[in-house]
PDB file of C-alpha atoms in Angstrom:
ATOM      1  CA  MET A   1      45.224  -4.049 -27.638  1.00 68.00           C
ATOM      2  CA  SER A   2      44.435  -7.092 -25.545  1.00 89.00           C
ATOM      3  CA  ILE A   3      42.409 -10.237 -25.427  1.00 96.00           C
ATOM      4  CA  ALA A   4      39.444 -11.124 -23.274  1.00 97.00           C
ATOM      5  CA  ALA A   5      37.663 -14.328 -24.271  1.00 98.00           C
ATOM      6  CA  ALA A   6      34.601 -15.790 -22.568  1.00 98.00           C
ATOM      7  CA  VAL A   7      33.049 -19.220 -22.993  1.00 98.00           C
ATOM      8  CA  LEU A   8      29.763 -20.607 -21.659  1.00 98.00           C
ATOM      9  CA  ARG A   9      29.476 -24.381 -21.582  1.00 97.00           C
ATOM     10  CA  ASP A  10      27.565 -26.848 -19.404  1.00 96.00           C
ATOM     11  CA  GLY A  11      26.480 -24.108 -17.014  1.00 96.00           C
ATOM     12  CA  GLN A  12      30.040 -22.887 -16.476  1.00 97.00           C
ATOM     13  CA  LEU A  13      31.236 -19.454 -17.632  1.00 98.00           C
ATOM     14  CA  ALA A  14      34.944 -18.796 -18.058  1.00 98.00           C
ATOM     15  CA  LEU A  15      36.700 -15.515 -18.792  1.00 98.00           C
ATOM     16  CA  ALA A  16      40.354 -15.495 -19.892  1.00 98.00           C
ATOM     17  CA  THR A  17      42.504 -12.412 -20.400  1.00 96.00           C
ATOM     18  CA  ASP A  18      46.087 -11.689 -21.250  1.00 94.00           C
ATOM     19  CA  SER A  19      48.300  -9.511 -19.041  1.00 89.00           C
ATOM     20  CA  MET A  20      50.480  -7.514 -21.382  1.00 86.00           C
ATOM     21  CA  ILE A  21      50.610  -3.756 -21.127  1.00 82.00           C
ATOM     22  CA  HIS A  22      52.402  -1.551 -23.601  1.00 77.00           C
ATOM     23  CA  PHE A  23      52.965   2.170 -23.754  1.00 78.00           C
ATOM     24  CA  GLY A  24      53.078   3.141 -27.399  1.00 75.00           C
ATOM     25  CA  GLY A  25      56.096   1.264 -28.718  1.00 78.00           C
ATOM     26  CA  GLU A  26      57.233  -0.003 -25.308  1.00 83.00           C
ATOM     27  CA  LYS A  27      56.174  -3.447 -24.161  1.00 79.00           C
ATOM     28  CA  VAL A  28      56.423  -4.090 -20.426  1.00 79.00           C
ATOM     29  CA  PRO A  29      57.758  -7.587 -19.563  1.00 77.00           C
ATOM     30  CA  ALA A  30      55.360  -9.784 -17.569  1.00 75.00           C
ATOM     31  CA  ALA A  31      57.948 -10.151 -14.804  1.00 79.00           C
ATOM     32  CA  ASN A  32      57.765  -6.394 -14.277  1.00 83.00           C
ATOM     33  CA  LEU A  33      54.018  -5.859 -14.600  1.00 74.00           C
ATOM     34  CA  ALA A  34      51.026  -8.134 -14.920  1.00 59.00           C
ATOM     35  CA  ASP A  35      47.585  -6.648 -15.377  1.00 66.00           C
ATOM     36  CA  PRO A  36      44.732  -9.160 -15.189  1.00 72.00           C
ATOM     37  CA  LYS A  37      42.538  -6.797 -17.265  1.00 87.00           C
ATOM     38  CA  MET A  38      39.483  -7.934 -15.325  1.00 92.00           C
ATOM     39  CA  ARG A  39      37.891  -7.141 -11.999  1.00 92.00           C
ATOM     40  CA  ARG A  40      35.226  -8.644  -9.804  1.00 93.00           C
ATOM     41  CA  ILE A  41      32.071  -6.577  -9.439  1.00 93.00           C
ATOM     42  CA  GLY A  42      29.655  -8.305  -7.097  1.00 93.00           C
ATOM     43  CA  ALA A  43      29.126 -11.838  -8.423  1.00 94.00           C
ATOM     44  CA  ALA A  44      30.369 -10.855 -11.898  1.00 96.00           C
ATOM     45  CA  TRP A  45      33.752 -10.546 -13.599  1.00 97.00           C
ATOM     46  CA  VAL A  46      34.254  -7.625 -15.988  1.00 96.00           C
ATOM     47  CA  ALA A  47      37.103  -7.425 -18.508  1.00 95.00           C
ATOM     48  CA  SER A  48      37.914  -4.395 -20.601  1.00 91.00           C
ATOM     49  CA  THR A  49      39.934  -3.620 -23.694  1.00 89.00           C
ATOM     50  CA  GLY A  50      40.870  -0.205 -24.924  1.00 79.00           C
ATOM     51  CA  TRP A  51      42.243   2.592 -22.795  1.00 74.00           C
ATOM     52  CA  THR A  52      43.911   1.219 -19.657  1.00 76.00           C
ATOM     53  CA  LEU A  53      42.881   4.390 -17.837  1.00 77.00           C
ATOM     54  CA  TYR A  54      39.393   2.866 -17.601  1.00 76.00           C
ATOM     55  CA  SER A  55      40.793   0.389 -15.100  1.00 79.00           C
ATOM     56  CA  ASN A  56      41.820   3.256 -12.806  1.00 81.00           C
ATOM     57  CA  ILE A  57      38.574   5.145 -13.329  1.00 81.00           C
ATOM     58  CA  LEU A  58      36.399   2.064 -12.763  1.00 83.00           C
ATOM     59  CA  GLU A  59      38.272   1.162  -9.575  1.00 84.00           C
ATOM     60  CA  ASP A  60      37.915   4.721  -8.262  1.00 85.00           C
ATOM     61  CA  TRP A  61      34.250   4.916  -9.255  1.00 84.00           C
ATOM     62  CA  LEU A  62      33.394   1.575  -7.651  1.00 86.00           C
ATOM     63  CA  GLY A  63      35.302   2.504  -4.494  1.00 85.00           C
ATOM     64  CA  GLY A  64      32.579   4.994  -3.606  1.00 71.00           C
ATOM     65  CA  ARG A  65      29.774   2.436  -3.756  1.00 76.00           C
ATOM     66  CA  LYS A  66      28.298   0.872  -0.643  1.00 79.00           C
ATOM     67  CA  ARG A  67      26.864  -2.053  -2.578  1.00 85.00           C
ATOM     68  CA  MET A  68      28.073  -3.711  -5.750  1.00 84.00           C
ATOM     69  CA  PRO A  69      25.527  -4.135  -8.571  1.00 84.00           C
ATOM     70  CA  SER A  70      24.359  -7.587  -9.619  1.00 85.00           C
ATOM     71  CA  LEU A  71      25.150  -7.305 -13.374  1.00 94.00           C
ATOM     72  CA  ALA A  72      22.803 -10.276 -13.766  1.00 93.00           C
ATOM     73  CA  ASP A  73      21.099  -9.389 -17.051  1.00 96.00           C
ATOM     74  CA  GLU A  74      21.179  -6.997 -20.008  1.00 96.00           C
ATOM     75  CA  THR A  75      19.051  -4.382 -18.249  1.00 96.00           C
ATOM     76  CA  ALA A  76      21.163  -4.352 -15.070  1.00 96.00           C
ATOM     77  CA  ILE A  77      24.377  -4.157 -17.100  1.00 96.00           C
ATOM     78  CA  PHE A  78      23.023  -1.363 -19.293  1.00 95.00           C
ATOM     79  CA  ARG A  79      21.952   0.615 -16.218  1.00 94.00           C
ATOM     80  CA  PHE A  80      25.365   0.078 -14.615  1.00 92.00           C
ATOM     81  CA  PHE A  81      27.291   1.328 -17.670  1.00 90.00           C
ATOM     82  CA  ASN A  82      24.799   4.154 -18.272  1.00 89.00           C
ATOM     83  CA  GLY A  83      25.484   5.367 -14.715  1.00 87.00           C
ATOM     84  CA  PHE A  84      29.197   4.898 -15.292  1.00 85.00           C
ATOM     85  CA  TRP A  85      28.997   6.971 -18.520  1.00 83.00           C
ATOM     86  CA  ARG A  86      27.076   9.760 -16.797  1.00 83.00           C
ATOM     87  CA  ASP A  87      29.517   9.895 -13.880  1.00 81.00           C
ATOM     88  CA  LEU A  88      32.519   9.785 -16.225  1.00 79.00           C
ATOM     89  CA  HIS A  89      31.491  13.173 -17.521  1.00 75.00           C
ATOM     90  CA  GLU A  90      30.512  14.613 -14.139  1.00 80.00           C
ATOM     91  CA  ARG A  91      33.390  13.337 -11.965  1.00 77.00           C
ATOM     92  CA  TYR A  92      36.315  13.014 -14.357  1.00 74.00           C
ATOM     93  CA  SER A  93      36.944  16.267 -16.185  1.00 67.00           C
ATOM     94  CA  PHE A  94      39.481  14.713 -18.563  1.00 63.00           C
ATOM     95  CA  VAL A  95      36.873  12.403 -20.174  1.00 60.00           C
ATOM     96  CA  ARG A  96      35.282  13.604 -23.407  1.00 57.00           C
ATOM     97  CA  ASP A  97      32.872  12.171 -25.973  1.00 57.00           C
ATOM     98  CA  GLN A  98      34.685  10.453 -28.805  1.00 57.00           C
ATOM     99  CA  PRO A  99      32.182   9.243 -31.391  1.00 53.00           C
ATOM    100  CA  GLU A 100      33.903   7.351 -34.192  1.00 57.00           C
ATOM    101  CA  ASP A 101      31.081   8.229 -36.573  1.00 57.00           C
ATOM    102  CA  HIS A 102      30.287  11.936 -36.621  1.00 60.00           C
ATOM    103  CA  ASP A 103      26.792  11.110 -37.893  1.00 61.00           C
ATOM    104  CA  SER A 104      26.102   8.944 -34.823  1.00 57.00           C
ATOM    105  CA  PRO A 105      23.919  10.462 -32.116  1.00 53.00           C
ATOM    106  CA  PHE A 106      25.717   8.332 -29.493  1.00 62.00           C
ATOM    107  CA  GLY A 107      28.860   8.900 -27.485  1.00 64.00           C
ATOM    108  CA  ASP A 108      31.735   6.453 -27.549  1.00 70.00           C
ATOM    109  CA  LEU A 109      33.530   4.973 -24.544  1.00 73.00           C
ATOM    110  CA  ASP A 110      36.430   4.066 -26.828  1.00 75.00           C
ATOM    111  CA  SER A 111      36.659   0.796 -24.882  1.00 85.00           C
ATOM    112  CA  THR A 112      34.656  -2.411 -24.808  1.00 92.00           C
ATOM    113  CA  PHE A 113      33.774  -4.717 -21.945  1.00 95.00           C
ATOM    114  CA  LEU A 114      32.997  -8.405 -21.471  1.00 97.00           C
ATOM    115  CA  VAL A 115      30.904  -9.488 -18.475  1.00 98.00           C
ATOM    116  CA  ILE A 116      30.364 -12.970 -17.075  1.00 98.00           C
ATOM    117  CA  SER A 117      27.915 -13.339 -14.219  1.00 97.00           C
ATOM    118  CA  PRO A 118      25.494 -15.947 -12.872  1.00 96.00           C
ATOM    119  CA  GLY A 119      23.046 -14.319 -15.311  1.00 96.00           C
ATOM    120  CA  GLY A 120      25.091 -15.040 -18.445  1.00 97.00           C
ATOM    121  CA  LEU A 121      27.734 -13.778 -20.881  1.00 98.00           C
ATOM    122  CA  PHE A 122      27.453 -10.176 -22.088  1.00 98.00           C
ATOM    123  CA  HIS A 123      29.339  -7.793 -24.354  1.00 98.00           C
ATOM    124  CA  VAL A 124      29.195  -4.043 -23.724  1.00 96.00           C
ATOM    125  CA  ALA A 125      30.125  -2.150 -26.892  1.00 93.00           C
ATOM    126  CA  SER A 126      31.765   1.256 -26.889  1.00 87.00           C
ATOM    127  CA  ASP A 127      28.352   2.865 -27.585  1.00 87.00           C
ATOM    128  CA  LEU A 128      27.025   1.170 -24.387  1.00 89.00           C
ATOM    129  CA  SER A 129      24.845  -1.350 -26.210  1.00 94.00           C
ATOM    130  CA  VAL A 130      24.666  -4.655 -24.314  1.00 97.00           C
ATOM    131  CA  THR A 131      24.424  -8.015 -26.097  1.00 97.00           C
ATOM    132  CA  GLU A 132      24.005 -11.422 -24.473  1.00 98.00           C
ATOM    133  CA  PHE A 133      25.796 -14.404 -26.022  1.00 98.00           C
ATOM    134  CA  GLN A 134      24.850 -18.052 -25.599  1.00 97.00           C
ATOM    135  CA  ARG A 135      28.249 -19.703 -26.191  1.00 97.00           C
ATOM    136  CA  CYS A 136      31.219 -17.379 -26.510  1.00 98.00           C
ATOM    137  CA  PHE A 137      32.583 -13.975 -27.377  1.00 98.00           C
ATOM    138  CA  ALA A 138      35.935 -12.196 -27.427  1.00 98.00           C
ATOM    139  CA  ILE A 139      37.082  -8.583 -27.432  1.00 97.00           C
ATOM    140  CA  GLY A 140      40.389  -6.866 -28.087  1.00 95.00           C
ATOM    141  CA  SER A 141      42.963  -6.928 -30.846  1.00 94.00           C
ATOM    142  CA  GLY A 142      43.298 -10.711 -30.542  1.00 96.00           C
ATOM    143  CA  ALA A 143      39.540 -11.383 -30.723  1.00 98.00           C
ATOM    144  CA  SER A 144      39.527 -12.945 -34.206  1.00 98.00           C
ATOM    145  CA  ASN A 145      42.268 -15.385 -33.265  1.00 98.00           C
ATOM    146  CA  ALA A 146      40.544 -16.262 -29.992  1.00 98.00           C
ATOM    147  CA  MET A 147      37.185 -16.826 -31.680  1.00 98.00           C
ATOM    148  CA  GLY A 148      38.862 -19.046 -34.273  1.00 98.00           C
ATOM    149  CA  ALA A 149      40.324 -21.162 -31.470  1.00 98.00           C
ATOM    150  CA  VAL A 150      36.927 -21.416 -29.758  1.00 98.00           C
ATOM    151  CA  HIS A 151      35.338 -22.444 -33.049  1.00 98.00           C
ATOM    152  CA  ALA A 152      37.971 -25.137 -33.615  1.00 98.00           C
ATOM    153  CA  LEU A 153      37.615 -26.486 -30.052  1.00 98.00           C
ATOM    154  CA  TRP A 154      33.854 -26.239 -29.620  1.00 98.00           C
ATOM    155  CA  ASP A 155      33.107 -29.863 -30.560  1.00 97.00           C
ATOM    156  CA  SER A 156      35.771 -31.167 -28.166  1.00 97.00           C
ATOM    157  CA  GLU A 157      35.026 -32.379 -24.651  1.00 96.00           C
ATOM    158  CA  LEU A 158      37.049 -29.572 -23.070  1.00 98.00           C
ATOM    159  CA  PRO A 159      35.401 -27.564 -20.291  1.00 98.00           C
ATOM    160  CA  ALA A 160      34.673 -23.844 -20.679  1.00 98.00           C
ATOM    161  CA  GLU A 161      37.725 -22.844 -18.637  1.00 98.00           C
ATOM    162  CA  GLU A 162      40.130 -24.759 -20.856  1.00 98.00           C
ATOM    163  CA  ILE A 163      38.586 -23.504 -24.102  1.00 98.00           C
ATOM    164  CA  ALA A 164      38.787 -19.896 -22.853  1.00 98.00           C
ATOM    165  CA  ARG A 165      42.414 -20.420 -21.802  1.00 98.00           C
ATOM    166  CA  LYS A 166      43.314 -21.883 -25.212  1.00 98.00           C
ATOM    167  CA  ALA A 167      41.490 -19.024 -26.957  1.00 98.00           C
ATOM    168  CA  ALA A 168      43.573 -16.473 -25.043  1.00 98.00           C
ATOM    169  CA  ALA A 169      46.718 -18.499 -25.812  1.00 98.00           C
ATOM    170  CA  ALA A 170      45.924 -18.408 -29.555  1.00 98.00           C
ATOM    171  CA  ALA A 171      45.568 -14.621 -29.376  1.00 98.00           C
ATOM    172  CA  ILE A 172      48.857 -14.330 -27.484  1.00 96.00           C
ATOM    173  CA  ASP A 173      50.633 -16.521 -30.037  1.00 97.00           C
ATOM    174  CA  LEU A 174      49.222 -14.702 -33.071  1.00 97.00           C
ATOM    175  CA  ASP A 175      48.602 -11.075 -32.062  1.00 95.00           C
ATOM    176  CA  LEU A 176      51.479  -8.679 -31.451  1.00 90.00           C
ATOM    177  CA  TYR A 177      49.545  -6.768 -28.774  1.00 88.00           C
ATOM    178  CA  CYS A 178      48.624  -9.715 -26.545  1.00 91.00           C
ATOM    179  CA  GLY A 179      50.980 -11.256 -23.997  1.00 90.00           C
ATOM    180  CA  ALA A 180      51.210 -13.815 -21.210  1.00 89.00           C
ATOM    181  CA  PRO A 181      50.472 -14.707 -18.508  1.00 91.00           C
ATOM    182  CA  ILE A 182      46.851 -15.727 -18.936  1.00 94.00           C
ATOM    183  CA  ASN A 183      44.336 -15.043 -16.179  1.00 94.00           C
ATOM    184  CA  VAL A 184      41.139 -17.092 -15.955  1.00 97.00           C
ATOM    185  CA  GLU A 185      38.087 -16.682 -13.727  1.00 98.00           C
ATOM    186  CA  THR A 186      34.924 -18.746 -13.690  1.00 98.00           C
ATOM    187  CA  VAL A 187      31.311 -18.277 -12.648  1.00 97.00           C
ATOM    188  CA  ARG A 188      28.539 -20.830 -12.415  1.00 97.00           C
ATOM    189  CA  LEU A 189      25.409 -19.937 -14.396  1.00 95.00           C
ATOM    190  CA  LYS A 190      22.380 -19.476 -12.156  1.00 91.00           C
ATOM    191  CA  SER A 191      20.251 -21.828 -14.235  1.00 76.00           C
ATOM    192  CA  ALA A 192      22.094 -24.176 -16.583  1.00 53.00           C
ATOM    193  CA  ARG A 193      21.078 -23.692 -20.231  1.00 48.00           C
TER     194      ARG A 193
END
C-alpha cells in the first residue's frame, strides 16, 4: 500500500516514494506523520512496500552491524536479504513464514524491496529473488500507475529524478493508498551504461 519508483537514466539512479501511512481504514495526514519509506544502507537506498513493521525490524537489525553492506550487485543483495531472512526467524519471535502458494517450497517476506546503488537498480521480491533492471521498476499498490507514467515520459528529455518524481505523483493521484509528500533520493551509477 505504497509507491516506490526507481529510474535509471544517463548514469543517474533516482528512487521516489510516497509518505502516506494508514492503519486499516485510518489514513494519517502528512502533517502528522511522514514516512519516507526508504533508508540508506551504505551507498545504497532501499525502499520497501508491504508491512510497515519491516521498517522497524530493518532499522533494529542494521543497528547491530559494524559495517554496512555494499548492495552493489545481485549476489550481494541476495546475500544481504538471505541473512536478513535467517535473522528474522532467529531474533524476532513474532515473524513467521507466510507462503502465498502452499505448493511453493519458499518462504514469503510478505513485502517487496527496491534497491538503487552505484551497482544498479534491483527488485527484491517477497520470495527473496533479486532482479536487476536496466531502466525502471516500481513496487507497491501504485506500481502500475507509476510504470505507466515512466513509459509515457521515457522519450522526454527529463532526468531520472524528475521522471521518478512524476511516476510517484501519478501513483499518488490515482491510487487510494498512496499519499504525498514525495521523497526522492539519487545515486550515481558506478559505470554509466
